[in-house]
Structure formats: structure tokens, C-alpha cells
Short mmCIF file of C-alpha atoms and ligand atoms in Angstrom, two decimals:
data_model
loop_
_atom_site.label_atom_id
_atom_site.label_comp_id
_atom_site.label_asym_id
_atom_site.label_seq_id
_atom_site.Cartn_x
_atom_site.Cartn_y
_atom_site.Cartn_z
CA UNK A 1 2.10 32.10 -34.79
CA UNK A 2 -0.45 29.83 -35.52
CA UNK A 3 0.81 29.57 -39.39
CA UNK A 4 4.41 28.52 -38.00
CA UNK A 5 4.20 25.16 -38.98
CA UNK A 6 1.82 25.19 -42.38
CA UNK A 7 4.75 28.38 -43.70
CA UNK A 8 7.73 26.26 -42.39
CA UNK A 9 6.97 22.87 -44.09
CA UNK A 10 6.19 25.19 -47.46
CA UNK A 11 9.01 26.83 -47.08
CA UNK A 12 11.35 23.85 -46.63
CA UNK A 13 9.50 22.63 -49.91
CA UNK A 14 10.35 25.77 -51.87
CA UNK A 15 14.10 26.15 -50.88
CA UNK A 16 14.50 21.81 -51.32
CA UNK A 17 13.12 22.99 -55.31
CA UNK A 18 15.43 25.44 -55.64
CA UNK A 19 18.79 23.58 -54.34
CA UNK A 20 17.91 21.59 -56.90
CA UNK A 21 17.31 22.89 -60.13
CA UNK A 22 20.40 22.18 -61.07
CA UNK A 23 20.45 18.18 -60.19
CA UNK A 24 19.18 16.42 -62.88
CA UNK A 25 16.09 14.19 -61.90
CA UNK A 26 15.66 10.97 -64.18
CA UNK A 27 13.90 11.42 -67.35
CA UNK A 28 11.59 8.58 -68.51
CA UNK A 29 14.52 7.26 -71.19
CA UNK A 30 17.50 6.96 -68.25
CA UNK A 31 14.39 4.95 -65.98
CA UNK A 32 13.68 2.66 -69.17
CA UNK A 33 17.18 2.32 -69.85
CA UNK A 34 17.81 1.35 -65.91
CA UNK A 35 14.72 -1.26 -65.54
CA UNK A 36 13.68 -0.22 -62.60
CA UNK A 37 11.25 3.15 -61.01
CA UNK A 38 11.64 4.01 -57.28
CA UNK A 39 8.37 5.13 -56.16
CA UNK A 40 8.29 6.82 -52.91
CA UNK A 41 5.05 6.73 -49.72
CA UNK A 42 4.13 7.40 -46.60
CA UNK A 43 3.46 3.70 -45.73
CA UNK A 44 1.00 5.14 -42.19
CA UNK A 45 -2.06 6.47 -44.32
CA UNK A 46 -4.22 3.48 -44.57
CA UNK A 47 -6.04 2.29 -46.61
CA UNK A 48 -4.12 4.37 -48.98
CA UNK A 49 -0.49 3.42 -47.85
CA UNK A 50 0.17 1.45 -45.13
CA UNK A 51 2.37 -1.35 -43.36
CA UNK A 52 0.76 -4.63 -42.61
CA UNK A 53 3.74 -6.50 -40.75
CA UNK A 54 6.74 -5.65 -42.87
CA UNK A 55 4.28 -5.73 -46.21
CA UNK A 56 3.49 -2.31 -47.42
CA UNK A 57 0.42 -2.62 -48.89
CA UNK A 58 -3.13 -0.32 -49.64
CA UNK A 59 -4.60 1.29 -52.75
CA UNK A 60 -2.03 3.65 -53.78
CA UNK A 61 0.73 1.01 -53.01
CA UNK A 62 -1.06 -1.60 -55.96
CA UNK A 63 -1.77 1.40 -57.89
CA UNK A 64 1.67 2.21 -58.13
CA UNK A 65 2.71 -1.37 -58.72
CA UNK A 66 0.71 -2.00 -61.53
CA UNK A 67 1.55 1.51 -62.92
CA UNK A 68 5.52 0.34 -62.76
CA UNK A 69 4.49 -2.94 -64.35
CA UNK A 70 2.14 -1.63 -66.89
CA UNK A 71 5.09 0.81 -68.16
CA UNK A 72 7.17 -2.13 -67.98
CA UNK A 73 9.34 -1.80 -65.23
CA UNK A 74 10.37 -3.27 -62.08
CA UNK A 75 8.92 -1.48 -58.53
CA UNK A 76 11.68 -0.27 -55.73
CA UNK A 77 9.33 0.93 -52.78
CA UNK A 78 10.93 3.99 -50.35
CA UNK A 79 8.79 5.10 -47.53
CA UNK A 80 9.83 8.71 -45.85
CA UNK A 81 7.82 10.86 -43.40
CA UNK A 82 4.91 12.67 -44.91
CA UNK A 83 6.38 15.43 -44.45
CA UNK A 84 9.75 14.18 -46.48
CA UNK A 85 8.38 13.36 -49.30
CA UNK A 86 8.32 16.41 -51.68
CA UNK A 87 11.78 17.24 -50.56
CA UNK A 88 13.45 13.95 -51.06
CA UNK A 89 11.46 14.18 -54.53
CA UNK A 90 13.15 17.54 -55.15
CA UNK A 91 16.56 15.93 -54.27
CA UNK A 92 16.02 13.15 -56.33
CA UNK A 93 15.63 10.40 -54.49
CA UNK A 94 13.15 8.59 -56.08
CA UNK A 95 11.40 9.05 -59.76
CA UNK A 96 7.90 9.71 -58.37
CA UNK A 97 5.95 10.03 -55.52
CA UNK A 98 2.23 8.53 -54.77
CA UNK A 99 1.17 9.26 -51.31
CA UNK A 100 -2.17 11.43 -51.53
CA UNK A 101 -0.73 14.42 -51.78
CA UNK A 102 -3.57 17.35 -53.07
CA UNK A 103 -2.71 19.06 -56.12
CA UNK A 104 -2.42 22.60 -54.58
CA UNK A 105 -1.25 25.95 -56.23
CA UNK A 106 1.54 26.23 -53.12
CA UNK A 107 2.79 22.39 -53.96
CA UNK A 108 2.20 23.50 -57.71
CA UNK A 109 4.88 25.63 -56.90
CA UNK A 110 7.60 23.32 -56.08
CA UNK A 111 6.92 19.50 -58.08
CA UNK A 112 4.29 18.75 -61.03
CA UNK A 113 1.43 16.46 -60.78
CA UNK A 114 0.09 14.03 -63.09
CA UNK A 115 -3.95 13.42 -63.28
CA UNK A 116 -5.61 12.84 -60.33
CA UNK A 117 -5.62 9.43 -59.33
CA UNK A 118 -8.66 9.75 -56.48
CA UNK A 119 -11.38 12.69 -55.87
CA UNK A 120 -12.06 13.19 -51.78
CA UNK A 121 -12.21 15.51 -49.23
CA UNK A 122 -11.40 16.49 -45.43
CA UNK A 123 -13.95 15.16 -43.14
CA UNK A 124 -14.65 16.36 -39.57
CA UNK A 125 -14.42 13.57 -36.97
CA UNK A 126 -15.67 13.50 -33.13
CA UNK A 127 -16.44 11.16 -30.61
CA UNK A 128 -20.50 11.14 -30.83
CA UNK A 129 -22.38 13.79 -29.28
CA UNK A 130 -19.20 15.81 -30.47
CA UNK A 131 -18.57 18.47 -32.69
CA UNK A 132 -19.87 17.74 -36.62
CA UNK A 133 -20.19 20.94 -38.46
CA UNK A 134 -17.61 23.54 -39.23
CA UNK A 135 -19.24 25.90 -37.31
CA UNK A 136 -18.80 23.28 -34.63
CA UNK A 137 -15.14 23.47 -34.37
CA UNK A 138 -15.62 27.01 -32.87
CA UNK A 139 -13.21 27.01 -29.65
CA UNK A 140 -12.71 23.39 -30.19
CA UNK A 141 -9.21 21.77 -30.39
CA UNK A 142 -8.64 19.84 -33.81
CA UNK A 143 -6.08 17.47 -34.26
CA UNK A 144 -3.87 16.80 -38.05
CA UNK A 145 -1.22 15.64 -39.43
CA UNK A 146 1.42 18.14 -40.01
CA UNK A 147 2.03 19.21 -43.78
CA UNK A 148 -1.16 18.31 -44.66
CA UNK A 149 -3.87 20.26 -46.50
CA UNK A 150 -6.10 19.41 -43.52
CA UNK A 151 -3.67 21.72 -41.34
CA UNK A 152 -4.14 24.42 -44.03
CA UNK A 153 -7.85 24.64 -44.26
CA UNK A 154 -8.54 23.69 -40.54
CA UNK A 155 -6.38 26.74 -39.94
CA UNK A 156 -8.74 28.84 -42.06
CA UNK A 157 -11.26 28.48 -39.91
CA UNK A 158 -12.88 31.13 -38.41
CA UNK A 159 -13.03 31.14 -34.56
CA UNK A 160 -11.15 27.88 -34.35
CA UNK A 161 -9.28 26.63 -30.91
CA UNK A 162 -5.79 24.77 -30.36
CA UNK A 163 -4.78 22.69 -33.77
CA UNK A 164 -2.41 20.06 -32.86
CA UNK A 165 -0.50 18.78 -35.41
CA UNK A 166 1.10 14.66 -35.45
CA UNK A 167 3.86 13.42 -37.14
CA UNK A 168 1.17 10.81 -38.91
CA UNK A 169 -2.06 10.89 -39.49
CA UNK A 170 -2.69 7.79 -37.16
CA UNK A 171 -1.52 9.91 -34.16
CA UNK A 172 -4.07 12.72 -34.80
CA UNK A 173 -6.51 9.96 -34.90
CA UNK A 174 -5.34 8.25 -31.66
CA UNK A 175 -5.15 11.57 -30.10
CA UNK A 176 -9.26 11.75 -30.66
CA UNK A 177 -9.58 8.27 -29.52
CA UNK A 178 -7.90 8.89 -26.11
CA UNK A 179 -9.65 12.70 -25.38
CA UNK A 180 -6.98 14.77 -25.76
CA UNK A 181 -8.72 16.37 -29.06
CA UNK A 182 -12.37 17.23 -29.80
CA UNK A 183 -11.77 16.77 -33.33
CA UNK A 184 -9.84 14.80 -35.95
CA UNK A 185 -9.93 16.26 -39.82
CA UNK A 186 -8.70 13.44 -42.04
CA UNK A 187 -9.35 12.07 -45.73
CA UNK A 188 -12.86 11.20 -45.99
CA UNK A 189 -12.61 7.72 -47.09
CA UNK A 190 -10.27 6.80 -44.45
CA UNK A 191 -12.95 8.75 -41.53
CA UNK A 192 -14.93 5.93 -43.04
CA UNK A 193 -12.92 2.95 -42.36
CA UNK A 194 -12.18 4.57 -38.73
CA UNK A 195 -15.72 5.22 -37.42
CA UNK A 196 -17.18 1.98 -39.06
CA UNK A 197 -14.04 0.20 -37.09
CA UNK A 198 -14.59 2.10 -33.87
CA UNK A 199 -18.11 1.74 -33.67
CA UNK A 200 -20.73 3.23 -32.45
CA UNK A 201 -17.97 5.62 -30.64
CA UNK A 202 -17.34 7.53 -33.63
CA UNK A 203 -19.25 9.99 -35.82
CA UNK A 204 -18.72 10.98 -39.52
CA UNK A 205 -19.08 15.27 -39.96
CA UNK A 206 -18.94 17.82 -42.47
CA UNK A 207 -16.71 17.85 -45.73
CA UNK A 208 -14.29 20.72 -44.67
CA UNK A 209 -12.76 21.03 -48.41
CA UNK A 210 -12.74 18.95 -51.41
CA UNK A 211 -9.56 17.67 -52.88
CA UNK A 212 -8.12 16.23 -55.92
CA UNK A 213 -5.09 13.58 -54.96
CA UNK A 214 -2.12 13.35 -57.46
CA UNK A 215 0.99 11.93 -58.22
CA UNK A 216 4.35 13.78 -58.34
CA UNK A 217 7.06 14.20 -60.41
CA UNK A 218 9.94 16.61 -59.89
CA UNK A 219 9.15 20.14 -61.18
CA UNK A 220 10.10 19.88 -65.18
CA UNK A 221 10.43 16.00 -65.49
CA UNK A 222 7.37 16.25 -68.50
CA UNK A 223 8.77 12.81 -70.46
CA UNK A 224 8.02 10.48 -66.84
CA UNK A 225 4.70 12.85 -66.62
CA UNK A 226 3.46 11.93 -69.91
CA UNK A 227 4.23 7.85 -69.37
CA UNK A 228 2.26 8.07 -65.74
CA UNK A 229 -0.41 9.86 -67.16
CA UNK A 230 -0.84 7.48 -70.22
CA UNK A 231 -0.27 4.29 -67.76
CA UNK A 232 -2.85 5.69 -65.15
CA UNK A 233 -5.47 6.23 -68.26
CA UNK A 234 -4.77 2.85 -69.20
CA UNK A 235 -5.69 1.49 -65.33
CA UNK A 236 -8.51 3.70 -65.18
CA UNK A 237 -10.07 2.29 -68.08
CA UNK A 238 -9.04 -1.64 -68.04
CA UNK A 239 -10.47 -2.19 -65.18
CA UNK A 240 -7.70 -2.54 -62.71
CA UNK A 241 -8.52 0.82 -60.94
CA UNK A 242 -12.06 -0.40 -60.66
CA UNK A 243 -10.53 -3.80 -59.31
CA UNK A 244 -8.58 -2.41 -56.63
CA UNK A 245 -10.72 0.81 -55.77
CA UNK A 246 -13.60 -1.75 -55.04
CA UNK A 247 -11.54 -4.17 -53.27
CA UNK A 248 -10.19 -0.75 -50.76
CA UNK A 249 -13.23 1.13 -50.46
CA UNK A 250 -16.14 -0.83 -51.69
CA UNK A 251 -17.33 1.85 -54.59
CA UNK A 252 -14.91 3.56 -57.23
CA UNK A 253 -13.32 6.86 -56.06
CA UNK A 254 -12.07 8.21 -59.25
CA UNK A 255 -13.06 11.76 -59.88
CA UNK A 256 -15.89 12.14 -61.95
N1 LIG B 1 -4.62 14.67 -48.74
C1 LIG B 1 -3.91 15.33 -47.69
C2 LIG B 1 -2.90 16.30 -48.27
O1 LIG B 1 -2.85 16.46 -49.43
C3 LIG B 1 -3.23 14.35 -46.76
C4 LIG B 1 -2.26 13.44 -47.35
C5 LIG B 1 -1.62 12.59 -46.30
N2 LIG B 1 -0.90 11.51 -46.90
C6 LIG B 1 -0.18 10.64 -46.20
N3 LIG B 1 0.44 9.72 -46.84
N4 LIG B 1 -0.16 10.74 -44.91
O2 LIG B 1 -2.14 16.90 -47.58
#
């Protein structure tokens, strides 16, 4: 039973794609034509995607912004559960979706990706003195959020205890915080901005799996594909990627 959750949120993917083959998502000429590109998040995965206030804000949020702009258009924000978001792609609810998602074979199966936009990985995280390794998490109890590929390779770990899974990713975290975990697995660049902010309490661990982090488009929809690929070269190499990468994270995460 352990796979419940990881088979029922791919699942639920799978049948959303194919309810709706049929709808028509919007091809890159109908979102010119309208002006406007509705970009969907999370808007609780900081510093990728977050809330400050009412402002959503982080990386991928001006990433996606100056994508829209660069490719001329205006920017409509939607934030939906993590867990929503490939769905509500599949029912077309918005054009594209930018919310770290890893390009996987199982997603692979359902939407398209464009280039990655970020290279990173899933970190271990403990209190200090606590489990670091993977052979660490051995009996331990690891807390993730739910539809995640941290759930999926946590789960492959041999000899592993309880894995709770959180609606967001800043649950699993808190759940560490307050002792009712041993372990959080989150993105690595985010386990940095946690355990420098709850310092020295936190410590940094192994890199469980490494990722590439894309953005998708509803299975098929190749002409808006082919303008967020071009328009996320064009970042990459003008320097606004660099800009905003360095103003996150302090380095350039771009995969190399
Ligand atoms: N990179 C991980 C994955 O692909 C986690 C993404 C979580 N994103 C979010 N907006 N909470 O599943």
C-alpha cells in the first residue's frame, strides 16, 4: 500500500490526458491572436513560486513573466494545488504550466515539456545530529510533498520507515521543524535557503536523485512548445536568466 498515493496522483494524471484529447488546447496562433498567456503555479514552493502578501513572486514566477513579455504577450497568473496542476493543464485551463515539475518518463506520458529551465536535485534534510545519508533514512520516517518526485524516489528506498506525504512542500518542512519527522526530502536549492534560515538547527544531506525541471505544455500543443523554447533560449542567453537566477539563489542554476 505504500505506492497508494504516488499510483493514484499518476493515475488521475493519465485519465485527466485522456478525457481530453479531444478538447482542443490553445495553439500559439489563437494565444497571439488573444493577447494574453495564462500561466499556471503552485505559488507555496519558494524561492521558486511563492506568495509574499497577496504578490506572487520567486524565480519561476519572473521567469515566466519575462517569457510572456518576451513573446509579446500579456501575463494572467493561476495558482492550483501542486497536485492540480497537470490536470487542470490537461483540461485546459491555462496555456502552460511553470512550477518545477521534473521531466519524468511517467509525466512524459501525459503533457510535453519544453527545455529545462533549472538542473537540481532532492536533498535529504534533518535536524543536526540527524539522519544525512540515504542509508540513513533506514527505519526513519521522511516527510514530502505529495505528487512529487521526492515521494517517488524516497519510496524507492530500500529499508525505508513511515513517508508522510503534505499537501505543500512547506508542511513537510514544518513537520521536520516541529519533530514529527526525522527527515524532510525537498529541492536542493530550496534545503539551502531553509537550513541557512533555520540556523544552526538544520543540516544539509545527501543528493537522493538528480532532476531536470521543465515547463509544460498540453500533450501535442508543439506550435506554443517551439515559441517557449525559443523565448527561454533567448533569456538564457541575454542575460535575464543570469539576472534573476543570481538575484534567487546567488549562483546560476541552469543545467550545464
Ligand atoms: N521537483 C519536484 C517534482 O518534480 C517537486 C516540485 C514541487 N513544485 C511545487 N511547486 N511544489 O515533483
Amino acid at each position: 500500500m505504500k505506492n497508494a498515493t504516488a499510483l493514484l496522483t499518476t493515475l488521475a494524471l493519465l485519465v485527466s490526458a485522456a478525457l481530453s484529447s479531444n478538447a482542443q488546447a490553445r495553439t500559439w496562433d489563437a494565444i497571439k491572436q488573444s493577447g494574453t498567456i495564462k500561466i499556471a503555479t503552485e505559488g507555496a514552493f519558494p524561492p521558486f513560486n511563492y506568495f509574499v502578501g497577496k504578490k506572487l513572486t520567486g524565480f519561476e514566477v519572473d521567469l515566466g513573466t519575462a517569457i510572456g513579455k518576451q513573446l509579446g504577450l500579456k501575463v494572467e497568473w493561476v495558482t492550483q494545488p501542486f497536485d492540480n496542476l497537470l490536470i487542470g493543464l490537461n483540461q485546459d485551463r491555462y496555456d502552460f504550466v511553470i512550477a518545477s515539475h521534473g521531466i519524468t518518463p511517467e509525466r512524459l506520458k501525459a503533457v510535453d515539456f519544453a527545455n529545462p529551465h533549472y538542473c537540481t536535485g532532492g536533498a535529504v534534510v534533518s535536524k543536526v545530529g540527524g539522519p544525512k545519508t540515504v542509508a540513513d533514512l533506514k527505519g526513519k520516517t521522511v516527510a514530502v510533498q505529495v505528487g512529487t518526485t521526492y515521494l517517488d524516489n524516497v519510496q524507492k528506498v530500500a529499508g525505508v520507515g513511515k513517508v508522510s506525504t503534505f499537501p505543500k512542500d512547506t508542511d513537510a518542512q514544518a513537520a521536520l521543524m516541529a519533530g514529527r519527522v526525522d527527515v524532510w526530502v525537498g529541492d536542493k536549492f530550496s534545503a539551502l535557503e531553509v537550513v541557512k534560515a533555520q540556523k544552526p538547527k538544520l543540516q544539509l544531506g545527501d543528493l537522493l536523485f538528480q532532476e531536470r525541471i521543465g515547463m509544460a505544455v498540453k500533450k501535442g500543443n508543439s506550435s506554443l512548445l517551439k515559441e517557449l523554447n525559443s523565448s527561454l533560449a533567448t533569456e538564457l542567453s541575454n542575460g535575464v536568466y543570469a539576472k534573476l537566477s543570481g538575484q534567487y539563489f546567488g549562483q546560476d542554476i541552469r543545467c550545464k
